[in-house]
Amino acid sequence: MSFLRNRAGLILVGAIGFAIVAFLLGDVVKSGGPFLHGDRTSVGEIAGEKVQIDEFKALVEQNETNFKQQMGQATLNPQMASYVLENTWNQKVSEILINKEVERLGLTVGEQERIDLVSGRNPDPQIIQAFGNPQTGQLDRNQLATFQNNLKTQDIKSPVREQWVNFLLSIQRNRLFQKYNNLVKNSIYVTSLEAREDYSQRNKLANFNYVNLEYASIPDNKVKITDNDYSDYYNENKNLFLNKEEARTFEYVAFNGSPSKSDSTGTLKMIQKIATDFRTTPNDSLFVSINADTKMPLTYMKKGQLDPALDSAVFNAAVGTVVGPVFSNGSYKVAKLLDTRMSPDSVKASHILITAATAGSPERAKVQADSLYTLIKGGANFAELASKFGGDATKEKGGDLGTFARGSMIPAFEEAVFNGKPGDLKVVTTQYGTHVIRIEKQVGSSRVAKVGVVDKIISSSSETQSAAFSKASAFLSAVDDAKSFDARVKIDGQTKLVAENLTASQSNITGIENPRELVRWAFEAKEGDMTDKVFELGDRFVVARMTDIRPVGILPLEKVKKQIEPMVRNRVKANMLAEKFEAALSGASSINQVASKVGRPVTPVQNIVFANPVLPGVAQENKVVGTVFGLQPKKLSKVIKGEQGVYVVMVNGFTNPASLTNTVNQKQQISQALEQRAQGQVLEVLKDKANVKDYRIKFF
């Protein structure tokens, strides 16, 4: 049963996100409808199937737990929480879409196949990882059988049984999706003609000369763009303006409520009083616990582990000395040297972790650890017991933790191994469970210090916050449209900021802490709306005005006019420059004659391939290189309107590669590239057809 603790992250992520490896791109799932529609109990709708909020929240919580374990953190900041939320949503979308495809195609996993996945000749890699022999890398069938027999004694609703069921379901689903993925891959076929064409495009070399007139040669203010120019470009490129996810843009001002000089002075006086009391307190641990903003246990540290502002002073002080206050990273700190001693620089140790989850309770975990302690004391093999009963990844190495320095482990564990001696066997309980620890070796010896640190973070006083809020409120009262908004920005000496093209899942806005409430307002507002209140976000007080809404679908010209202006301007310039080239081409028989007429040099280019259409020193010019490979040698091209300018080219000649007599390798290379693209694109196609509706903004 201990494997569940060892592979908790693997199992839970597998149960939730089984489609990640083959199908999940990790990008934000695009919405297919208004964000604040839908009923009050669903977080979204995928291919007609509603995702209930209770179910989805449970998945999010599971993934958050996994993420905390993997990152070694007790809490997640807003950015991390948003990352987990986004991944969970993408996983759920993938699960439903692929499930529907699997069901539609009639793919199944038979009873014998399910058995083989667990205990057959070729068990699933996850089974081997959970029940494998660390030495051989093969499935330990005795360990698997012991686990399954122990499982029969568990209550049917026990956490261990539920995790095991989810684990098996994830393995079965992975097999189904592997079958689906194989169907997709097997549908890809590359012909010999395609292989030869690809070979030619990558190996046929072109040598040519060109003359160009750059768009930058015409100042922008000399170009007049008409409405027809905009509409022509827009109509020819409408497919570029398909908006798959609704986006909103608003302008805002953020009034600063961060700590003032007065706040800093007040915090300094407070820490000075604390420093005085710290010198005489009879209970240092309790004092630190009560007074420190950042709760840190009183542990032994080596030089260099303390804040640099305190480190040298503390290690040069006498026991009982209080150092500080010092200012560091937004807070004032004082430190008290409680004790010093000589201690190993590093320790090599092994452990067997017994968790409350696998044992049934913390008390049972302690009883089991004590039993193992007795067995080992009596001569039992530590590594074998660790491999069988260990509750974390070290079980695969017989409990070996390797060699580590101070600061690598949690305090209780660290104190046990650094304060003992080689050969000691100890039982220690931490927040992770109960450990049976054996100290293998201690290396080096250095002076360490037991230090108590009290910090006071400089925070804004109520007066500072109130002043900032009052300014923001006055601003809000004075504005009702774009003109008054801009005018008031100047009067107040504020900086107008823009949050551009926000999506409903956006978790960050520059300079604003945890802006989800503001984003939620944005997706309820209409263009031109002002916020109906001042938003207090961290130490900023924000007033905003909605300026642009980009719905799902082909965006109208007025929404993209500013965006396409540079391209439209270049098209107008291209027409102007093309006239010069047309005149130069009239009567010309060589590239040198054309160059002479337009007053530009001839640029030679060597060894260009079709598959890499880049002009050295210029840029990627697809139209130019594409034209080159369609020209006859020694023939002038027509005018080519490229990305950076207008061109005329003349091919000197081509160097053909050796004939491709065997297309097998070429076909394989193309197929592999297509298969990799298909894995992601299949899911994107399914999303587009599924009309995914995302209502998460109502709840998160």
XYZ file of C-alpha atoms in Angstrom:
700
model
C 0.000 0.000 0.000
C 2.954 2.280 0.529
C 3.324 2.762 -3.217
C 0.400 5.205 -3.202
C 2.302 7.747 -1.171
C 5.359 7.156 -3.316
C 3.493 7.758 -6.544
C 0.711 10.063 -5.352
C 1.535 12.764 -7.862
C 1.856 10.284 -10.701
C -1.386 8.494 -9.906
C -3.552 11.550 -9.349
C -2.200 13.412 -12.344
C -2.672 10.249 -14.384
C -6.269 9.898 -13.264
C -7.061 13.473 -14.170
C -4.778 14.227 -17.065
C -4.351 10.953 -18.908
C -4.488 12.657 -22.306
C -1.613 15.044 -21.646
C 1.248 13.103 -23.220
C -0.403 12.333 -26.497
C -2.880 15.105 -26.940
C -2.643 18.040 -24.539
C -0.925 21.129 -25.917
C -1.182 23.090 -22.695
C -2.567 26.225 -24.362
C -5.641 28.008 -23.133
C -8.867 26.374 -24.268
C -10.835 28.668 -26.461
C -14.332 29.682 -25.485
C -17.300 29.266 -27.687
C -19.877 31.526 -26.060
C -20.579 34.371 -23.651
C -18.665 33.982 -20.441
C -21.334 34.717 -17.903
C -24.083 32.577 -19.404
C -24.827 29.015 -18.372
C -26.445 27.742 -15.238
C -25.186 28.306 -11.710
C -23.836 24.801 -11.171
C -21.768 24.233 -14.309
C -18.282 25.566 -14.921
C -18.490 24.909 -18.640
C -19.931 22.848 -21.452
C -17.890 20.641 -23.768
C -19.491 19.030 -26.816
C -22.866 19.301 -25.096
C -21.642 17.776 -21.822
C -21.815 20.020 -18.767
C -18.926 20.140 -16.306
C -20.361 20.550 -12.810
C -18.608 22.964 -10.479
C -18.393 20.508 -7.551
C -16.705 17.874 -9.697
C -14.346 20.399 -11.265
C -13.378 21.958 -7.933
C -12.469 18.519 -6.625
C -10.150 18.015 -9.608
C -8.576 21.420 -9.076
C -7.977 20.654 -5.405
C -6.354 17.332 -6.272
C -4.047 18.992 -8.790
C -3.221 21.777 -6.344
C -2.230 19.167 -3.749
C 0.006 17.448 -6.301
C 1.561 20.736 -7.344
C 2.280 21.702 -3.740
C 3.991 18.363 -3.160
C 6.047 18.664 -6.326
C 7.066 22.264 -5.582
C 7.567 21.655 -1.867
C 5.258 24.540 -0.933
C 2.481 24.788 1.623
C 0.517 27.377 -0.364
C 0.244 28.529 -3.977
C 0.537 32.143 -5.081
C -2.113 33.483 -7.524
C 0.052 32.728 -10.570
C 0.623 29.122 -9.513
C -3.051 28.661 -8.665
C -3.999 30.013 -12.083
C -1.553 27.639 -13.760
C -3.102 24.650 -11.970
C -6.626 25.837 -12.784
C -5.775 26.236 -16.462
C -4.136 22.823 -16.690
C -7.069 21.181 -14.921
C -9.522 22.750 -17.353
C -7.448 21.685 -20.349
C -7.225 18.176 -18.927
C -10.991 18.024 -18.475
C -11.626 19.246 -22.002
C -9.182 16.679 -23.390
C -10.736 13.900 -21.309
C -14.266 14.563 -22.515
C -13.361 15.099 -26.175
C -11.152 12.034 -26.445
C -13.663 9.939 -24.479
C -16.352 10.832 -26.998
C -14.076 9.905 -29.892
C -13.146 6.613 -28.275
C -16.802 5.810 -27.679
C -17.789 6.854 -31.206
C -15.148 4.575 -32.706
C -16.058 1.681 -30.428
C -12.600 1.314 -28.931
C -12.502 -0.848 -25.796
C -10.115 -2.522 -23.374
C -11.091 -6.154 -22.834
C -11.098 -7.986 -19.519
C -7.967 -10.025 -20.282
C -6.252 -6.902 -21.578
C -7.001 -5.116 -18.282
C -5.487 -8.021 -16.350
C -2.414 -8.016 -18.593
C -1.932 -4.290 -18.011
C -1.497 -4.988 -14.291
C 0.040 -8.432 -13.959
C 0.612 -9.802 -17.461
C 3.823 -10.294 -19.401
C 3.989 -6.635 -20.396
C 2.439 -4.625 -17.551
C 1.789 -0.923 -17.902
C 4.886 1.249 -17.180
C 3.023 2.890 -14.285
C 2.585 -0.515 -12.623
C 6.305 -1.232 -13.005
C 7.132 2.192 -11.623
C 4.920 1.616 -8.596
C 5.786 -2.031 -7.915
C 9.127 -2.418 -9.643
C 12.312 -3.882 -8.211
C 14.831 -0.995 -7.974
C 17.732 -3.310 -8.796
C 16.276 -5.126 -11.814
C 13.797 -2.557 -13.087
C 11.263 -5.385 -13.484
C 7.846 -5.842 -11.864
C 8.109 -7.239 -8.339
C 5.152 -9.616 -8.523
C 5.390 -10.541 -4.847
C 5.120 -6.887 -3.857
C 2.122 -6.435 -6.175
C 0.420 -9.552 -4.764
C 1.038 -8.400 -1.171
C -0.486 -5.022 -1.947
C -3.544 -6.563 -3.596
C -4.062 -8.938 -0.653
C -3.748 -6.072 1.835
C -6.201 -4.084 -0.248
C -8.870 -6.700 0.351
C -8.732 -5.905 4.083
C -9.428 -2.203 3.467
C -12.889 -0.712 3.743
C -14.488 -0.327 0.315
C -14.594 3.468 0.741
C -11.101 3.830 2.154
C -8.811 6.433 0.515
C -6.354 3.706 -0.478
C -9.034 1.749 -2.351
C -10.308 4.899 -4.078
C -6.788 5.850 -5.181
C -6.176 2.334 -6.473
C -9.411 2.376 -8.491
C -8.490 5.765 -9.979
C -5.026 4.433 -10.738
C -6.429 1.452 -12.640
C -8.915 3.659 -14.491
C -6.111 5.956 -15.602
C -4.150 2.970 -16.932
C -7.192 1.728 -18.830
C -7.874 5.186 -20.262
C -4.265 5.570 -21.312
C -4.541 2.320 -23.250
C -7.714 3.530 -24.964
C -6.107 6.802 -25.942
C -3.006 4.983 -27.095
C -5.242 3.017 -29.431
C -6.883 6.231 -30.636
C -3.507 7.856 -31.159
C -2.344 4.831 -33.137
C -5.391 5.161 -35.384
C -4.473 8.777 -36.082
C -0.822 7.910 -36.752
C -1.728 4.994 -38.993
C -3.942 7.257 -41.098
C -0.886 9.249 -42.165
C 0.645 8.115 -45.452
C 3.458 9.720 -47.432
C 3.798 8.891 -51.121
C 7.082 8.472 -52.969
C 6.260 11.575 -55.002
C 5.875 13.613 -51.790
C 9.151 12.226 -50.466
C 11.033 13.215 -53.646
C 9.454 16.669 -53.648
C 10.439 17.235 -50.018
C 13.978 15.987 -50.755
C 14.262 18.419 -53.659
C 12.941 21.359 -51.641
C 15.579 20.736 -48.974
C 18.522 20.026 -51.237
C 18.101 21.761 -54.612
C 20.235 24.930 -54.543
C 19.462 28.203 -56.302
C 21.971 30.912 -57.204
C 20.468 34.234 -58.223
C 20.813 38.010 -58.198
C 18.248 40.493 -57.029
C 17.582 44.222 -56.931
C 15.278 45.606 -54.281
C 13.608 48.841 -53.239
C 12.874 48.791 -49.505
C 9.597 50.015 -48.016
C 11.646 51.957 -45.462
C 12.926 54.141 -48.305
C 9.548 55.922 -48.357
C 8.741 57.908 -45.174
C 5.435 56.888 -43.606
C 4.177 60.469 -43.694
C 4.455 60.436 -47.480
C 1.940 57.623 -47.771
C -1.793 58.254 -47.911
C -3.915 55.250 -46.969
C -7.523 55.219 -48.181
C -10.514 53.332 -46.806
C -10.373 51.155 -49.916
C -6.791 50.199 -49.084
C -7.908 49.009 -45.658
C -10.964 47.138 -46.941
C -9.026 45.468 -49.778
C -6.402 44.119 -47.397
C -9.040 43.092 -44.854
C -11.192 41.243 -47.406
C -8.195 39.392 -48.824
C -7.009 38.276 -45.374
C -10.193 37.719 -43.394
C -9.021 34.310 -42.244
C -6.249 36.028 -40.265
C -8.804 37.814 -38.103
C -10.618 34.806 -36.710
C -10.821 35.350 -32.966
C -11.144 31.974 -31.202
C -11.308 33.354 -27.681
C -13.174 36.415 -26.473
C -10.839 39.195 -25.339
C -11.296 42.511 -23.569
C -9.159 45.651 -23.333
C -9.482 48.366 -20.714
C -7.508 51.388 -19.634
C -6.935 52.026 -15.962
C -5.182 54.083 -13.326
C -3.730 52.513 -10.185
C -3.387 54.729 -7.123
C -0.469 53.628 -4.997
C -1.290 52.594 -1.440
C 2.117 51.051 -0.733
C 3.834 51.850 2.585
C 4.863 55.465 3.117
C 7.956 56.826 4.817
C 5.856 57.263 7.942
C 4.825 53.594 7.794
C 8.474 52.565 7.553
C 9.358 54.719 10.553
C 6.525 53.223 12.596
C 7.654 49.669 11.772
C 11.226 50.539 12.766
C 10.068 51.798 16.165
C 8.066 48.598 16.653
C 11.034 46.315 15.857
C 13.306 48.368 18.120
C 10.913 47.722 21.009
C 10.832 44.009 20.071
C 14.652 43.889 20.058
C 14.706 45.228 23.624
C 12.184 42.651 24.822
C 13.925 39.847 22.896
C 17.078 40.291 25.010
C 15.248 39.465 28.241
C 12.509 37.032 27.229
C 12.599 33.736 29.182
C 11.114 31.743 26.253
C 12.798 32.501 22.940
C 10.751 30.032 20.885
C 7.425 31.393 22.139
C 8.632 34.976 21.646
C 9.548 34.339 18.008
C 6.263 32.536 17.382
C 4.228 35.455 18.776
C 6.149 38.380 17.294
C 7.567 37.289 13.922
C 5.587 37.964 10.762
C 7.390 35.054 9.098
C 7.217 32.031 11.379
C 10.515 30.135 11.296
C 11.539 27.356 13.674
C 14.595 27.852 15.874
C 17.158 25.614 14.201
C 20.910 25.379 13.859
C 22.297 27.070 10.776
C 25.696 27.252 9.200
C 27.274 30.506 8.118
C 25.720 31.729 4.900
C 22.220 30.416 5.564
C 20.987 33.526 7.353
C 19.881 36.716 5.625
C 23.112 38.415 4.411
C 22.204 41.513 6.438
C 22.367 39.406 9.626
C 24.702 36.524 8.836
C 28.200 37.886 9.596
C 27.090 39.890 12.633
C 25.345 36.888 14.199
C 28.280 34.506 13.673
C 30.677 37.054 15.191
C 28.466 37.687 18.258
C 28.418 36.093 21.706
C 25.606 33.762 22.742
C 22.624 35.794 23.980
C 23.367 38.775 21.704
C 20.516 40.361 19.759
C 21.625 41.679 16.361
C 19.680 44.392 14.537
C 17.342 45.825 13.583
C 18.442 45.550 9.941
C 16.391 46.269 6.824
C 16.163 43.571 4.140
C 13.646 42.712 1.407
C 10.864 44.975 2.640
C 11.073 44.142 6.332
C 13.024 44.948 9.499
C 14.660 41.997 11.231
C 16.348 41.206 14.524
C 18.171 37.980 15.356
C 19.191 36.432 18.666
C 22.100 34.013 18.935
C 20.886 31.232 21.228
C 23.677 28.654 20.997
C 26.676 27.535 18.952
C 28.280 24.148 18.477
C 30.383 22.105 16.078
C 28.311 20.039 13.674
C 28.823 17.901 10.536
C 28.877 19.737 7.220
C 26.804 17.028 5.564
C 25.147 13.731 6.378
C 24.455 10.575 4.432
C 21.254 8.918 5.669
C 18.483 6.497 4.775
C 14.883 6.431 5.927
C 11.633 4.537 5.755
C 8.629 6.879 5.624
C 5.335 5.578 7.001
C 2.468 7.919 6.158
C -0.814 8.302 7.989
C -2.661 7.765 4.678
C -1.197 4.300 4.117
C -1.119 3.258 7.773
C -4.650 4.452 8.512
C -3.820 7.145 11.068
C -0.807 9.002 12.548
C -0.932 6.708 15.572
C -0.801 3.572 13.424
C 2.051 5.068 11.401
C 4.024 5.521 14.639
C 3.267 1.942 15.745
C 4.383 0.560 12.374
C 7.569 2.658 12.444
C 8.362 1.417 15.965
C 7.893 -2.171 14.757
C 10.300 -1.605 11.866
C 12.769 0.004 14.279
C 12.665 -3.138 16.433
C 13.129 -5.418 13.427
C 16.136 -3.445 12.185
C 17.665 -3.389 15.649
C 17.271 -7.163 15.625
C 19.243 -7.498 12.393
C 16.604 -7.135 9.639
C 17.795 -5.657 6.326
C 17.039 -1.912 6.293
C 17.047 -1.588 2.486
C 14.659 -4.507 2.000
C 12.209 -3.112 4.549
C 12.467 0.343 2.939
C 11.717 -1.115 -0.503
C 8.666 -2.922 0.893
C 7.201 -0.358 3.314
C 8.649 3.003 2.251
C 6.116 5.709 1.462
C 8.135 7.933 -0.883
C 10.396 7.690 -3.935
C 13.428 6.608 -1.878
C 11.889 3.132 -1.546
C 13.276 2.394 -5.015
C 16.782 2.924 -3.626
C 16.304 1.085 -0.368
C 15.507 4.312 1.469
C 18.780 5.984 0.467
C 18.542 9.778 0.768
C 22.094 10.378 -0.398
C 24.344 12.998 1.159
C 22.858 16.387 2.019
C 23.872 19.582 3.805
C 22.025 21.617 6.432
C 18.972 23.360 5.050
C 18.055 20.513 2.710
C 15.560 18.791 5.009
C 12.701 19.880 7.253
C 13.866 20.993 10.742
C 12.791 17.970 12.829
C 14.403 15.532 10.402
C 17.534 17.657 10.114
C 17.974 17.935 13.865
C 17.809 14.151 14.207
C 20.494 13.360 11.623
C 22.901 16.217 12.349
C 22.778 15.788 16.134
C 23.254 12.007 16.115
C 26.235 9.905 15.122
C 26.907 7.367 12.350
C 25.058 4.102 12.942
C 22.270 5.699 15.004
C 18.728 4.494 14.307
C 15.962 6.983 15.132
C 12.205 7.321 14.842
C 11.062 10.880 14.061
C 7.610 12.247 13.253
C 7.220 15.165 10.823
C 4.364 16.663 8.820
C 4.983 13.998 6.161
C 4.588 11.024 8.503
C 6.817 8.940 10.784
C 10.377 8.207 9.653
C 12.682 5.391 10.662
C 16.075 7.011 10.093
C 19.522 5.494 9.931
C 22.556 7.793 9.928
C 25.039 6.263 7.499
C 27.859 8.791 7.520
C 28.727 12.327 8.643
C 31.216 14.443 6.711
C 33.270 17.443 7.899
C 32.728 19.675 10.892
C 31.865 23.375 11.142
C 30.504 25.822 13.672
C 26.730 26.203 13.526
C 24.473 28.602 15.365
C 20.957 28.275 16.741
C 19.280 31.543 15.849
C 15.878 33.065 16.501
C 14.756 35.645 13.935
C 11.887 38.111 14.326
C 10.846 40.113 11.283
C 8.288 42.872 10.788
C 7.157 43.467 7.236
C 6.653 47.142 6.397
C 2.986 47.400 5.522
C 0.704 50.285 4.723
C -1.035 51.954 7.619
C -4.762 52.613 7.538
C -3.982 56.294 6.970
C -1.876 55.527 3.886
C -4.506 53.182 2.500
C -7.274 55.667 3.204
C -5.437 58.483 1.418
C -4.924 56.377 -1.710
C -8.542 55.213 -1.654
C -9.767 58.805 -1.345
C -7.762 59.856 -4.411
C -9.103 56.931 -6.403
C -12.681 57.690 -5.311
C -12.324 61.330 -6.329
C -11.019 60.210 -9.703
C -13.955 57.855 -10.208
C -16.461 60.549 -9.302
C -14.984 62.950 -11.848
C -14.961 60.755 -14.969
C -17.663 59.281 -17.171
C -16.130 58.968 -20.654
C -12.801 58.750 -22.486
C -12.311 62.522 -22.667
C -12.900 63.142 -18.963
C -10.835 60.043 -18.105
C -7.797 61.385 -19.967
C -8.274 64.873 -18.564
C -8.444 63.632 -14.985
C -5.313 61.506 -15.503
C -3.401 64.693 -16.318
C -4.894 66.658 -13.425
C -3.979 63.961 -10.898
C -0.545 63.383 -12.396
C -1.316 59.693 -12.872
C -0.122 57.308 -15.581
C -2.777 55.740 -17.760
C -2.136 52.046 -18.211
C -3.727 49.583 -20.629
C -4.634 45.946 -20.052
C -4.835 44.723 -23.639
C -6.650 41.691 -25.026
C -7.292 40.001 -21.686
C -8.835 36.557 -21.734
C -11.309 35.359 -19.134
C -8.676 33.113 -17.582
C -6.114 35.904 -17.248
C -4.377 35.791 -13.873
C -1.920 38.642 -14.155
C -1.995 42.318 -15.044
C 1.253 44.252 -14.803
C 1.635 45.958 -11.446
C -1.595 44.565 -9.958
C -1.738 41.810 -7.378
C -4.316 39.065 -7.958
C -6.539 40.967 -10.456
C -9.255 38.320 -10.898
C -12.001 40.573 -9.509
C -11.089 43.255 -12.043
C -10.989 40.722 -14.893
C -14.431 39.487 -13.854
C -15.724 43.070 -14.066
C -14.182 43.398 -17.527
C -16.176 40.436 -18.825
C -19.419 41.847 -17.468
C -18.850 45.387 -18.810
C -19.804 46.960 -22.118
C -17.566 49.172 -24.238
C -17.236 52.593 -22.640
C -18.308 51.404 -19.170
C -16.474 52.708 -16.118
C -15.915 50.563 -13.065
C -18.784 51.116 -10.650
C -16.390 51.118 -7.690
C -12.750 51.463 -6.757
C -11.072 48.059 -6.833
C -8.697 47.420 -3.957
C -6.077 45.003 -5.296
C -3.126 44.500 -2.991
C -1.710 47.938 -2.301
C -3.230 49.441 -5.465
C -6.600 51.173 -5.829
C -7.802 50.824 -9.409
C -10.312 52.664 -11.579
C -10.829 51.328 -15.116
C -12.727 52.048 -18.336
C -13.651 49.371 -20.882
C -12.314 50.332 -24.316
C -12.598 47.269 -26.555
C -14.433 43.947 -26.724
C -13.339 41.323 -29.213
C -15.955 38.565 -29.493
C -15.425 35.086 -30.879
C -15.558 34.987 -34.680
C -14.204 37.043 -37.590
C -13.400 40.463 -36.177
C -14.856 43.428 -38.102
C -12.527 45.827 -39.902
C -12.863 48.572 -37.293
C -11.554 46.179 -34.621
C -8.375 45.372 -36.534
C -7.772 48.627 -38.398
C -4.969 49.780 -36.124
C -3.442 46.303 -36.121
C -3.272 46.040 -39.925
C -2.184 49.615 -40.575
C 1.559 48.767 -41.031
C 0.747 46.014 -43.536
C -1.692 48.208 -45.463
C 0.853 51.027 -45.562
C 3.467 48.660 -46.967
C 1.026 47.561 -49.667
C 0.569 51.172 -50.718
C 4.351 51.620 -50.715
C 4.690 48.404 -52.734
C 2.431 49.827 -55.436
C 4.441 53.064 -55.489
C 7.786 51.232 -55.747
C 6.425 48.713 -58.267
C 5.802 51.564 -60.700
C 9.535 52.390 -60.630
C 10.433 48.770 -61.302
C 7.881 48.435 -64.111
C 9.469 51.407 -65.832
C 12.950 49.952 -65.258
C 11.942 46.560 -66.652
C 10.684 48.124 -69.870
C 13.319 47.348 -72.514
C 15.730 45.767 -69.988
C 17.321 42.391 -70.727
C 19.571 42.026 -67.673
C 19.423 42.536 -63.944
C 22.262 45.072 -64.196
C 20.207 47.262 -66.510
C 17.260 47.212 -64.075
C 19.586 48.076 -61.169
C 21.118 50.956 -63.093
C 17.702 52.457 -63.868
C 16.484 52.377 -60.241
C 19.847 53.365 -58.783
C 20.275 50.272 -56.636
C 23.036 47.617 -56.511
C 22.683 44.037 -57.671
C 22.888 41.594 -54.739
C 24.116 38.047 -55.458
C 22.741 35.136 -53.421
C 24.190 31.619 -53.301
C 22.862 28.206 -52.267
C 19.299 29.048 -51.261
C 16.885 26.147 -50.760
C 13.120 26.316 -51.155
C 12.544 24.911 -47.651
C 14.400 27.835 -46.026
C 13.244 30.973 -47.878
C 15.510 33.492 -46.149
C 17.488 36.188 -47.953
C 20.804 36.563 -46.091
C 20.980 39.859 -44.238
C 17.374 40.746 -45.082
C 14.576 38.525 -43.775
C 12.331 35.637 -44.696
C 10.935 36.379 -48.142
C 8.623 33.560 -49.174
C 7.356 35.205 -52.363
C 10.843 36.023 -53.582
C 12.288 32.550 -53.026
C 9.114 30.912 -54.313
C 9.390 32.953 -57.517
C 13.065 32.030 -57.892
C 12.300 28.301 -57.946
C 9.691 28.860 -60.653
C 11.943 30.867 -62.990
C 14.024 29.832 -65.941
C 17.720 30.766 -65.660
C 18.797 34.082 -67.212
C 15.200 35.340 -67.316
C 14.128 38.515 -65.511
C 11.255 38.074 -63.083
C 8.240 40.280 -62.886
C 7.976 42.703 -59.953
C 7.721 40.802 -56.641
C 6.040 42.519 -53.691
C 7.747 41.005 -50.667
C 7.710 41.491 -46.890
C 10.503 44.079 -46.643
C 10.364 45.637 -50.084
C 9.825 45.180 -53.810
C 12.170 42.911 -55.799
C 13.240 41.888 -59.281
C 15.327 38.711 -59.542
C 17.280 36.790 -62.170
C 18.309 33.165 -61.652
C 21.879 32.278 -62.603
C 21.338 28.544 -62.220
C 20.295 25.603 -60.049
C 22.346 22.796 -58.516
C 20.323 19.627 -58.382
C 21.013 17.072 -55.643
C 21.858 13.446 -56.302
C 18.863 11.408 -57.336
C 16.840 9.921 -54.512
C 16.788 6.225 -55.341
C 15.385 4.978 -52.011
C 12.531 6.979 -50.529
C 12.055 4.908 -47.356
C 14.085 7.119 -44.986
C 12.637 10.300 -46.479
C 9.119 8.959 -46.009
C 9.866 8.070 -42.387
C 11.203 11.541 -41.607
C 8.149 13.223 -43.114
C 5.781 10.796 -41.372
C 7.381 11.407 -37.968
C 7.028 15.160 -38.387
C 3.400 14.800 -39.471
C 2.613 12.451 -36.575
C 3.959 14.933 -34.031
C 1.876 17.718 -35.544
C -1.195 15.513 -35.769
C -1.153 14.664 -32.062
C -1.791 18.273 -31.160
C -3.838 19.284 -34.164
C -6.336 16.460 -33.697
C -7.268 17.862 -30.307
C -7.484 21.398 -31.706
C -9.862 20.214 -34.407
C -11.990 18.416 -31.827
C -12.113 21.587 -29.710
C -13.191 23.706 -32.660
C -15.985 21.264 -33.526
C -17.075 20.817 -29.908
C -18.156 24.424 -29.273
C -16.421 24.559 -25.880
C -18.131 26.959 -23.473
C -16.058 28.179 -20.561
C -17.855 29.699 -17.555
C -14.983 29.438 -15.079
C -14.862 33.177 -14.584
C -18.116 32.903 -12.577
C -16.388 30.776 -9.953
C -12.641 31.429 -10.041
